[in-house]
Amino acid sequence: LMLEDPGINCGYYFPTYDLINLRGIPGLIKDFETLGITDVSLNKSNYTLSVKGYGDVIFRSYDSPDRIIAYEVAHSIVDEIDTLTKDKAAVVWRKVVERNRQECRHEHGNTVGCVTTPDQGQLGFVFEKWGGIELQEGYELIKASTYSNPFLPADYADNILKNYNADLAKLYLEGDFVSLSHRTVFD
């Protein structure tokens, strides 16, 4: 989207600042290099990656939702939000959507994409927001199977199947909203 509409800013949100440093920033820099864009500079103190001629990517963490304020972006990516409790995820989602108000020229206007495994199954924020029978207007649900990812090791899915029960394996490998509540045990 930054390539289509130079000058806009984007938000990229992760569960922790550690994940931003380990995966978010290096992964995005690698993605830009793949596109032939190498003039990027990182401001480590405010977690902003500036891409010369295109705009800024502002990284924020769910463990500090109070920092999701006082800036504007045109587009956002929310990564692994279903690792949060439903209530905290709802707060984070609201704050991210509030930041998406920078004027842009994209045909669909401002956008927020959520990329996550539905970790909470049918009990989580993601199922509540997008897993129901009918999606809210303006939303689209795209489910992608782990088996379709050509970048994973050949034995990745087999290891998931060996180490998780059938419900969790279905959740992680197929991205299905499975019921996890039937496995709850009470005294």
Short mmCIF file of C-alpha atoms in Angstrom, two decimals:
data_model
loop_
_atom_site.label_atom_id
_atom_site.label_comp_id
_atom_site.label_asym_id
_atom_site.label_seq_id
_atom_site.Cartn_x
_atom_site.Cartn_y
_atom_site.Cartn_z
CA LEU A 1 0.00 0.00 0.00
CA MET A 2 2.94 2.33 0.64
CA LEU A 3 4.14 1.66 -2.91
CA GLU A 4 0.71 2.56 -4.33
CA ASP A 5 0.29 5.68 -2.23
CA PRO A 6 3.70 7.21 -1.34
CA GLY A 7 3.72 9.49 1.67
CA ILE A 8 1.30 7.51 3.81
CA ASN A 9 2.22 5.90 7.11
CA CYS A 10 1.42 2.39 8.24
CA GLY A 11 1.07 0.81 11.67
CA TYR A 12 2.39 -2.65 12.48
CA TYR A 13 1.27 -4.14 15.79
CA PHE A 14 2.70 -7.13 17.70
CA PRO A 15 2.01 -8.81 21.06
CA THR A 16 5.36 -7.66 22.58
CA TYR A 17 8.22 -5.29 21.87
CA ASP A 18 10.49 -8.33 21.93
CA LEU A 19 8.60 -9.74 18.92
CA ILE A 20 8.84 -6.39 17.16
CA ASN A 21 12.62 -6.55 17.56
CA LEU A 22 12.97 -10.25 16.74
CA ARG A 23 10.47 -10.58 13.90
CA GLY A 24 8.71 -7.37 12.94
CA ILE A 25 11.53 -4.99 12.11
CA PRO A 26 13.98 -7.50 10.55
CA GLY A 27 11.17 -9.18 8.61
CA LEU A 28 9.88 -5.93 7.17
CA ILE A 29 13.38 -4.75 6.25
CA LYS A 30 13.88 -8.07 4.42
CA ASP A 31 10.53 -7.65 2.64
CA PHE A 32 11.54 -4.16 1.47
CA GLU A 33 14.91 -5.51 0.24
CA THR A 34 13.03 -8.19 -1.73
CA LEU A 35 11.14 -5.35 -3.42
CA GLY A 36 14.44 -3.58 -4.19
CA ILE A 37 13.88 -0.88 -1.56
CA THR A 38 17.02 -0.46 0.54
CA ASP A 39 16.86 3.16 1.67
CA VAL A 40 15.25 2.50 5.05
CA SER A 41 16.26 3.85 8.42
CA LEU A 42 15.22 2.68 11.85
CA ASN A 43 14.63 4.97 14.80
CA LYS A 44 15.00 2.45 17.65
CA SER A 45 13.84 4.85 20.35
CA ASN A 46 10.37 5.34 18.86
CA TYR A 47 10.07 2.09 16.89
CA THR A 48 9.65 3.76 13.52
CA LEU A 49 11.03 2.49 10.23
CA SER A 50 11.30 5.29 7.65
CA VAL A 51 11.21 4.25 4.02
CA LYS A 52 12.62 7.05 1.87
CA GLY A 53 10.12 8.19 -0.72
CA TYR A 54 7.27 6.10 0.70
CA GLY A 55 6.51 6.89 4.36
CA ASP A 56 6.94 5.50 7.85
CA VAL A 57 6.00 2.24 9.50
CA ILE A 58 5.15 2.76 13.16
CA PHE A 59 5.53 -0.33 15.35
CA ARG A 60 3.55 -0.68 18.57
CA SER A 61 3.00 -3.47 21.08
CA TYR A 62 -0.10 -4.84 22.76
CA ASP A 63 1.75 -4.99 26.05
CA SER A 64 1.74 -1.17 25.99
CA PRO A 65 -1.63 -0.23 24.45
CA ASP A 66 -1.27 3.17 26.10
CA ARG A 67 1.35 3.93 23.39
CA ILE A 68 -1.22 3.41 20.62
CA ILE A 69 -2.05 7.13 20.64
CA ALA A 70 -1.07 10.49 19.13
CA TYR A 71 -0.18 9.47 15.57
CA GLU A 72 -2.02 8.80 12.32
CA VAL A 73 -1.63 6.01 9.79
CA ALA A 74 -3.51 5.09 6.66
CA HIS A 75 -3.18 1.31 7.00
CA SER A 76 -2.39 -1.14 9.78
CA ILE A 77 -1.47 -4.77 10.27
CA VAL A 78 -2.44 -6.39 13.56
CA ASP A 79 -0.38 -9.55 14.17
CA GLU A 80 -1.40 -12.40 16.50
CA ILE A 81 -4.09 -10.46 18.38
CA ASP A 82 -5.80 -13.68 19.47
CA THR A 83 -2.94 -14.35 21.88
CA LEU A 84 -4.62 -11.73 24.10
CA THR A 85 -7.66 -12.10 26.30
CA LYS A 86 -10.87 -11.10 24.56
CA ASP A 87 -11.21 -7.90 26.60
CA LYS A 88 -7.63 -6.72 26.05
CA ALA A 89 -7.83 -7.59 22.33
CA ALA A 90 -10.98 -5.47 22.01
CA VAL A 91 -9.18 -2.48 23.59
CA VAL A 92 -6.17 -2.92 21.30
CA TRP A 93 -8.37 -3.29 18.20
CA ARG A 94 -10.30 -0.13 19.07
CA LYS A 95 -7.10 1.87 19.61
CA VAL A 96 -5.60 0.63 16.32
CA VAL A 97 -8.74 1.52 14.37
CA GLU A 98 -8.71 4.99 15.96
CA ARG A 99 -5.18 5.58 14.57
CA ASN A 100 -6.28 4.72 11.01
CA ARG A 101 -7.34 8.17 9.93
CA GLN A 102 -4.55 9.51 7.73
CA GLU A 103 -5.89 10.59 4.37
CA CYS A 104 -5.02 8.10 1.64
CA ARG A 105 -5.82 7.48 -1.99
CA HIS A 106 -6.43 3.71 -1.74
CA GLU A 107 -9.64 2.63 -3.46
CA HIS A 108 -10.98 1.11 -0.22
CA GLY A 109 -9.83 3.94 2.02
CA ASN A 110 -8.03 3.19 5.26
CA THR A 111 -7.52 -0.49 6.03
CA VAL A 112 -6.68 -2.72 8.96
CA GLY A 113 -5.52 -6.27 8.33
CA CYS A 114 -5.44 -8.86 11.07
CA VAL A 115 -3.05 -11.78 10.68
CA THR A 116 -3.44 -14.34 13.45
CA THR A 117 -3.90 -17.92 14.46
CA PRO A 118 -7.25 -18.16 16.26
CA ASP A 119 -5.49 -19.19 19.50
CA GLN A 120 -8.56 -18.71 21.66
CA GLY A 121 -10.77 -20.80 19.37
CA GLN A 122 -14.44 -19.96 19.65
CA LEU A 123 -13.83 -18.18 22.95
CA GLY A 124 -11.63 -15.38 21.59
CA PHE A 125 -11.87 -11.92 20.14
CA VAL A 126 -11.15 -13.07 16.59
CA PHE A 127 -14.05 -15.54 16.56
CA GLU A 128 -16.36 -12.97 18.12
CA LYS A 129 -15.35 -10.33 15.55
CA TRP A 130 -15.10 -12.45 12.37
CA GLY A 131 -15.98 -16.08 13.05
CA GLY A 132 -19.73 -15.76 13.19
CA ILE A 133 -22.15 -16.76 10.49
CA GLU A 134 -22.28 -13.32 8.87
CA LEU A 135 -19.38 -10.86 8.67
CA GLN A 136 -19.91 -7.20 9.39
CA GLU A 137 -20.02 -5.06 6.25
CA GLY A 138 -16.55 -4.02 5.12
CA TYR A 139 -14.80 -7.13 6.49
CA GLU A 140 -13.43 -10.13 4.66
CA LEU A 141 -12.21 -13.35 6.27
CA ILE A 142 -9.39 -15.19 4.54
CA LYS A 143 -8.37 -18.52 6.04
CA ALA A 144 -5.06 -20.00 4.98
CA SER A 145 -3.90 -23.50 5.79
CA THR A 146 -0.40 -24.03 7.13
CA TYR A 147 -0.04 -26.66 4.42
CA SER A 148 -0.17 -23.88 1.79
CA ASN A 149 2.91 -22.13 3.22
CA PRO A 150 5.87 -23.06 1.00
CA PHE A 151 8.39 -21.48 3.38
CA LEU A 152 7.93 -23.93 6.26
CA PRO A 153 10.13 -27.00 6.80
CA ALA A 154 8.72 -30.25 5.41
CA ASP A 155 8.20 -31.75 8.88
CA TYR A 156 6.54 -28.69 10.46
CA ALA A 157 2.94 -29.96 10.17
CA ASP A 158 3.95 -33.45 11.33
CA ASN A 159 5.50 -31.96 14.47
CA ILE A 160 2.30 -30.04 15.21
CA LEU A 161 0.28 -33.24 14.81
CA LYS A 162 2.64 -35.12 17.16
CA ASN A 163 2.64 -32.45 19.87
CA TYR A 164 -0.95 -31.17 20.00
CA ASN A 165 -4.33 -32.76 20.51
CA ALA A 166 -6.61 -33.00 17.47
CA ASP A 167 -8.50 -29.76 18.25
CA LEU A 168 -5.36 -27.66 18.70
CA ALA A 169 -3.74 -29.21 15.63
CA LYS A 170 -6.79 -28.24 13.57
CA LEU A 171 -6.63 -24.73 15.01
CA TYR A 172 -2.91 -24.27 14.23
CA LEU A 173 -2.78 -26.10 10.89
CA GLU A 174 -6.08 -25.07 9.33
CA GLY A 175 -6.83 -21.81 11.16
CA ASP A 176 -10.24 -23.17 12.14
CA PHE A 177 -12.27 -21.70 14.97
CA VAL A 178 -12.46 -24.80 17.14
CA SER A 179 -14.35 -25.18 20.40
CA LEU A 180 -11.83 -25.37 23.22
CA SER A 181 -14.41 -25.06 26.02
CA HIS A 182 -15.33 -28.77 26.03
CA ARG A 183 -11.83 -29.52 27.36
CA THR A 184 -12.23 -27.25 30.39
CA VAL A 185 -12.10 -29.07 33.74
CA PHE A 186 -13.43 -27.62 36.99
CA ASP A 187 -13.01 -28.86 40.58
#
